[in-house]
PDB file of C-alpha atoms in Angstrom:
ATOM      1  CA  UNK P   1     -44.154  14.168 -34.504  1.00 45.00           C
ATOM      2  CA  UNK P   2     -43.068  15.849 -31.437  1.00 56.00           C
ATOM      3  CA  UNK P   3     -45.331  14.890 -28.828  1.00 60.00           C
ATOM      4  CA  UNK P   4     -44.346  17.279 -25.887  1.00 64.00           C
ATOM      5  CA  UNK P   5     -41.773  19.690 -27.203  1.00 67.00           C
ATOM      6  CA  UNK P   6     -44.440  21.577 -29.238  1.00 66.00           C
ATOM      7  CA  UNK P   7     -46.533  22.329 -26.161  1.00 70.00           C
ATOM      8  CA  UNK P   8     -46.450  25.323 -24.102  1.00 71.00           C
ATOM      9  CA  UNK P   9     -44.667  24.974 -20.890  1.00 75.00           C
ATOM     10  CA  UNK P  10     -42.055  22.459 -22.325  1.00 75.00           C
ATOM     11  CA  UNK P  11     -38.767  22.537 -20.475  1.00 81.00           C
ATOM     12  CA  UNK P  12     -36.029  21.708 -23.265  1.00 80.00           C
ATOM     13  CA  UNK P  13     -33.397  21.369 -20.941  1.00 86.00           C
ATOM     14  CA  UNK P  14     -34.863  19.425 -18.331  1.00 87.00           C
ATOM     15  CA  UNK P  15     -35.648  15.470 -18.421  1.00 88.00           C
ATOM     16  CA  UNK P  16     -39.021  15.962 -16.632  1.00 86.00           C
ATOM     17  CA  UNK P  17     -41.936  18.316 -16.287  1.00 84.00           C
ATOM     18  CA  UNK P  18     -45.674  18.443 -16.558  1.00 84.00           C
ATOM     19  CA  UNK P  19     -45.672  17.596 -20.315  1.00 79.00           C
ATOM     20  CA  UNK P  20     -43.430  14.701 -20.269  1.00 80.00           C
ATOM     21  CA  UNK P  21     -44.917  13.300 -17.166  1.00 84.00           C
ATOM     22  CA  UNK P  22     -48.351  13.485 -18.722  1.00 82.00           C
ATOM     23  CA  UNK P  23     -46.958  11.527 -21.827  1.00 79.00           C
ATOM     24  CA  UNK P  24     -45.127   9.107 -19.872  1.00 84.00           C
ATOM     25  CA  UNK P  25     -47.936   8.370 -17.725  1.00 85.00           C
ATOM     26  CA  UNK P  26     -50.493   7.943 -20.363  1.00 85.00           C
ATOM     27  CA  UNK P  27     -48.229   5.870 -22.663  1.00 82.00           C
ATOM     28  CA  UNK P  28     -45.172   4.474 -21.012  1.00 83.00           C
ATOM     29  CA  UNK P  29     -46.536   3.596 -17.407  1.00 84.00           C
ATOM     30  CA  UNK P  30     -46.852   0.128 -16.442  1.00 85.00           C
ATOM     31  CA  UNK P  31     -50.505   0.647 -15.886  1.00 86.00           C
ATOM     32  CA  UNK P  32     -50.902   2.137 -19.468  1.00 85.00           C
ATOM     33  CA  UNK P  33     -52.572   0.022 -22.196  1.00 82.00           C
ATOM     34  CA  UNK P  34     -49.792   1.049 -24.459  1.00 81.00           C
ATOM     35  CA  UNK P  35     -47.045  -0.183 -22.031  1.00 83.00           C
ATOM     36  CA  UNK P  36     -46.960  -3.659 -23.532  1.00 86.00           C
ATOM     37  CA  UNK P  37     -48.598  -5.611 -26.304  1.00 85.00           C
ATOM     38  CA  UNK P  38     -52.022  -6.958 -25.464  1.00 80.00           C
ATOM     39  CA  UNK P  39     -52.485  -9.310 -28.182  1.00 82.00           C
ATOM     40  CA  UNK P  40     -50.291 -12.202 -29.235  1.00 81.00           C
ATOM     41  CA  UNK P  41     -48.244 -11.860 -32.523  1.00 83.00           C
ATOM     42  CA  UNK P  42     -49.454 -14.092 -35.301  1.00 82.00           C
ATOM     43  CA  UNK P  43     -46.609 -16.789 -34.776  1.00 80.00           C
ATOM     44  CA  UNK P  44     -46.609 -16.710 -31.109  1.00 80.00           C
ATOM     45  CA  UNK P  45     -48.899 -17.129 -28.096  1.00 83.00           C
ATOM     46  CA  UNK P  46     -47.869 -13.697 -26.705  1.00 82.00           C
ATOM     47  CA  UNK P  47     -46.584 -10.552 -27.687  1.00 85.00           C
ATOM     48  CA  UNK P  48     -42.894  -9.514 -27.328  1.00 90.00           C
ATOM     49  CA  UNK P  49     -42.053  -8.098 -24.004  1.00 91.00           C
ATOM     50  CA  UNK P  50     -41.137  -4.216 -24.364  1.00 92.00           C
ATOM     51  CA  UNK P  51     -38.308  -3.086 -22.329  1.00 94.00           C
ATOM     52  CA  UNK P  52     -38.262   0.559 -21.448  1.00 93.00           C
ATOM     53  CA  UNK P  53     -35.486   2.871 -20.685  1.00 93.00           C
ATOM     54  CA  UNK P  54     -35.489   3.659 -16.899  1.00 91.00           C
ATOM     55  CA  UNK P  55     -35.295   7.483 -17.020  1.00 90.00           C
ATOM     56  CA  UNK P  56     -36.598   7.735 -20.558  1.00 90.00           C
ATOM     57  CA  UNK P  57     -39.387   5.180 -20.868  1.00 90.00           C
ATOM     58  CA  UNK P  58     -40.391   6.623 -24.340  1.00 89.00           C
ATOM     59  CA  UNK P  59     -36.986   4.841 -25.352  1.00 93.00           C
ATOM     60  CA  UNK P  60     -37.858   1.154 -25.785  1.00 94.00           C
ATOM     61  CA  UNK P  61     -36.785  -2.235 -27.164  1.00 96.00           C
ATOM     62  CA  UNK P  62     -38.210  -5.614 -28.002  1.00 95.00           C
ATOM     63  CA  UNK P  63     -37.343  -8.578 -30.392  1.00 93.00           C
ATOM     64  CA  UNK P  64     -39.540 -10.470 -32.629  1.00 91.00           C
ATOM     65  CA  UNK P  65     -38.283 -13.258 -35.061  1.00 90.00           C
ATOM     66  CA  UNK P  66     -34.640 -12.192 -34.508  1.00 92.00           C
ATOM     67  CA  UNK P  67     -35.212  -8.595 -35.371  1.00 94.00           C
ATOM     68  CA  UNK P  68     -34.472  -5.820 -32.740  1.00 95.00           C
ATOM     69  CA  UNK P  69     -36.895  -3.092 -32.650  1.00 96.00           C
ATOM     70  CA  UNK P  70     -35.821   0.235 -31.136  1.00 97.00           C
ATOM     71  CA  UNK P  71     -37.978   3.166 -30.406  1.00 94.00           C
ATOM     72  CA  UNK P  72     -35.705   6.053 -29.662  1.00 94.00           C
ATOM     73  CA  UNK P  73     -36.320   9.603 -28.454  1.00 90.00           C
ATOM     74  CA  UNK P  74     -34.860  11.906 -31.281  1.00 87.00           C
ATOM     75  CA  UNK P  75     -37.013  15.014 -32.056  1.00 81.00           C
ATOM     76  CA  UNK P  76     -36.617  18.127 -34.326  1.00 75.00           C
ATOM     77  CA  UNK P  77     -35.669  21.170 -32.053  1.00 75.00           C
ATOM     78  CA  UNK P  78     -34.022  21.406 -28.570  1.00 78.00           C
ATOM     79  CA  UNK P  79     -34.755  18.830 -26.141  1.00 82.00           C
ATOM     80  CA  UNK P  80     -32.996  17.252 -23.190  1.00 84.00           C
ATOM     81  CA  UNK P  81     -32.023  13.997 -25.108  1.00 86.00           C
ATOM     82  CA  UNK P  82     -30.884  15.681 -28.208  1.00 83.00           C
ATOM     83  CA  UNK P  83     -29.156  18.776 -26.690  1.00 85.00           C
ATOM     84  CA  UNK P  84     -28.270  17.984 -23.098  1.00 90.00           C
ATOM     85  CA  UNK P  85     -27.826  14.365 -22.183  1.00 88.00           C
ATOM     86  CA  UNK P  86     -24.307  13.056 -22.290  1.00 91.00           C
ATOM     87  CA  UNK P  87     -23.819  10.324 -23.206  1.00 92.00           C
ATOM     88  CA  UNK P  88     -26.778  10.166 -25.686  1.00 93.00           C
ATOM     89  CA  UNK P  89     -29.475   7.868 -24.136  1.00 95.00           C
ATOM     90  CA  UNK P  90     -30.596   6.360 -27.510  1.00 95.00           C
ATOM     91  CA  UNK P  91     -26.896   5.265 -28.357  1.00 96.00           C
ATOM     92  CA  UNK P  92     -26.257   3.910 -24.883  1.00 96.00           C
ATOM     93  CA  UNK P  93     -29.628   1.984 -24.968  1.00 96.00           C
ATOM     94  CA  UNK P  94     -28.920   0.349 -28.372  1.00 96.00           C
ATOM     95  CA  UNK P  95     -25.344  -0.565 -27.407  1.00 95.00           C
ATOM     96  CA  UNK P  96     -26.765  -2.172 -24.233  1.00 95.00           C
ATOM     97  CA  UNK P  97     -29.582  -4.050 -25.850  1.00 95.00           C
ATOM     98  CA  UNK P  98     -27.507  -5.284 -28.821  1.00 93.00           C
ATOM     99  CA  UNK P  99     -24.787  -6.527 -26.220  1.00 91.00           C
ATOM    100  CA  UNK P 100     -27.345  -8.803 -24.447  1.00 87.00           C
ATOM    101  CA  UNK P 101     -28.138 -11.434 -27.040  1.00 77.00           C
ATOM    102  CA  UNK P 102     -24.662 -11.926 -28.749  1.00 85.00           C
ATOM    103  CA  UNK P 103     -24.909 -12.090 -32.516  1.00 91.00           C
ATOM    104  CA  UNK P 104     -28.450 -13.459 -32.874  1.00 89.00           C
ATOM    105  CA  UNK P 105     -30.036 -10.433 -34.387  1.00 90.00           C
ATOM    106  CA  UNK P 106     -30.754 -10.765 -38.153  1.00 91.00           C
ATOM    107  CA  UNK P 107     -32.028  -7.092 -38.603  1.00 94.00           C
ATOM    108  CA  UNK P 108     -32.729  -3.960 -36.758  1.00 96.00           C
ATOM    109  CA  UNK P 109     -35.609  -1.467 -37.068  1.00 97.00           C
ATOM    110  CA  UNK P 110     -35.392   1.932 -35.610  1.00 97.00           C
ATOM    111  CA  UNK P 111     -38.525   3.918 -34.917  1.00 94.00           C
ATOM    112  CA  UNK P 112     -38.033   7.750 -34.378  1.00 92.00           C
ATOM    113  CA  UNK P 113     -39.345  11.177 -35.008  1.00 88.00           C
ATOM    114  CA  UNK P 114     -36.160  11.946 -37.030  1.00 87.00           C
ATOM    115  CA  UNK P 115     -33.081  10.115 -37.989  1.00 89.00           C
ATOM    116  CA  UNK P 116     -30.694   8.944 -35.282  1.00 93.00           C
ATOM    117  CA  UNK P 117     -27.581  10.639 -34.531  1.00 92.00           C
ATOM    118  CA  UNK P 118     -24.469   9.181 -36.358  1.00 94.00           C
ATOM    119  CA  UNK P 119     -23.454   7.575 -33.051  1.00 94.00           C
ATOM    120  CA  UNK P 120     -26.339   5.141 -33.221  1.00 95.00           C
ATOM    121  CA  UNK P 121     -25.155   3.886 -36.626  1.00 94.00           C
ATOM    122  CA  UNK P 122     -21.578   3.747 -35.376  1.00 94.00           C
ATOM    123  CA  UNK P 123     -22.682   1.538 -32.483  1.00 94.00           C
ATOM    124  CA  UNK P 124     -24.495  -0.794 -34.863  1.00 93.00           C
ATOM    125  CA  UNK P 125     -21.185  -0.932 -36.924  1.00 91.00           C
ATOM    126  CA  UNK P 126     -19.422  -1.940 -33.859  1.00 92.00           C
ATOM    127  CA  UNK P 127     -21.951  -4.673 -33.078  1.00 92.00           C
ATOM    128  CA  UNK P 128     -21.455  -5.922 -36.697  1.00 90.00           C
ATOM    129  CA  UNK P 129     -17.841  -5.871 -36.271  1.00 90.00           C
ATOM    130  CA  UNK P 130     -17.874  -7.760 -33.040  1.00 91.00           C
ATOM    131  CA  UNK P 131     -20.112 -10.310 -34.958  1.00 90.00           C
ATOM    132  CA  UNK P 132     -17.603 -10.815 -37.734  1.00 88.00           C
ATOM    133  CA  UNK P 133     -19.843  -8.888 -40.132  1.00 85.00           C
ATOM    134  CA  UNK P 134     -18.660  -5.990 -42.113  1.00 72.00           C
ATOM    135  CA  UNK P 135     -20.768  -2.942 -42.546  1.00 59.00           C
ATOM    136  CA  UNK P 136     -19.386  -2.440 -46.081  1.00 66.00           C
ATOM    137  CA  UNK P 137     -19.996  -6.139 -47.166  1.00 68.00           C
ATOM    138  CA  UNK P 138     -22.974  -7.554 -45.544  1.00 74.00           C
ATOM    139  CA  UNK P 139     -23.748  -5.732 -42.249  1.00 85.00           C
ATOM    140  CA  UNK P 140     -26.940  -6.280 -40.465  1.00 91.00           C
ATOM    141  CA  UNK P 141     -29.862  -4.914 -42.359  1.00 93.00           C
ATOM    142  CA  UNK P 142     -31.280  -1.721 -40.682  1.00 94.00           C
ATOM    143  CA  UNK P 143     -34.766   0.005 -41.331  1.00 96.00           C
ATOM    144  CA  UNK P 144     -35.095   3.442 -39.852  1.00 95.00           C
ATOM    145  CA  UNK P 145     -38.701   4.727 -39.939  1.00 94.00           C
ATOM    146  CA  UNK P 146     -39.115   8.548 -39.096  1.00 90.00           C
ATOM    147  CA  UNK P 147     -42.115  10.691 -39.053  1.00 82.00           C
ATOM    148  CA  UNK P 148     -41.684  14.290 -38.711  1.00 73.00           C
ATOM    149  CA  UNK P 149     -44.306  16.231 -40.575  1.00 69.00           C
ATOM    150  CA  UNK P 150     -47.941  17.267 -39.607  1.00 65.00           C
ATOM    151  CA  UNK P 151     -50.407  19.764 -40.679  1.00 64.00           C
ATOM    152  CA  UNK P 152     -50.473  23.266 -39.334  1.00 60.00           C
ATOM    153  CA  UNK P 153     -53.662  22.495 -37.491  1.00 60.00           C
ATOM    154  CA  UNK P 154     -52.078  19.676 -35.487  1.00 58.00           C
ATOM    155  CA  UNK P 155     -53.057  20.010 -31.791  1.00 53.00           C
ATOM    156  CA  UNK P 156     -49.573  20.318 -30.390  1.00 52.00           C
ATOM    157  CA  UNK P 157     -48.579  23.694 -31.893  1.00 50.00           C
ATOM    158  CA  UNK P 158     -47.899  25.795 -28.865  1.00 52.00           C
ATOM    159  CA  UNK P 159     -51.319  27.133 -28.985  1.00 53.00           C
ATOM    160  CA  UNK P 160     -52.715  27.534 -25.363  1.00 55.00           C
ATOM    161  CA  UNK P 161     -56.239  26.455 -26.331  1.00 55.00           C
ATOM    162  CA  UNK P 162     -54.930  23.215 -27.733  1.00 49.00           C
ATOM    163  CA  UNK P 163     -53.613  22.128 -24.240  1.00 49.00           C
ATOM    164  CA  UNK P 164     -55.001  19.052 -22.453  1.00 48.00           C
TER     165      UNK P 164
END
């Protein structure tokens, strides 16, 4: 669910702050064990290289077996990426990464807290069109995986004694 915007001290209109910095340092920092894959994938001698957005490293991308994997920052409630950033960093990231490899992608997987803005799917439709595919008749398959629920006892519920 929402890793930092349910915490006391969260600044919804800023793209930085103690909570974001803590998460980014522990999970997206180049020295973090979560920054890249440690083990090879079954059909490879290595894991794919994870590319991370420069100012929002929680937004990531990698390719495996011609499938483009995108992790985007789309939470429930007010946040910098959802409510303030213009243009939308998720959409711009997806556009830029799809443009890199031409029409080699065979499918797309999007991982997010909640479903992407419609502009993300518009960008994928444009990619399909540029590749000679039609979104109404054989566009690239897309799987969007979201997770946006948790029990009331979850540790990030803006309760001071649940803070790190």
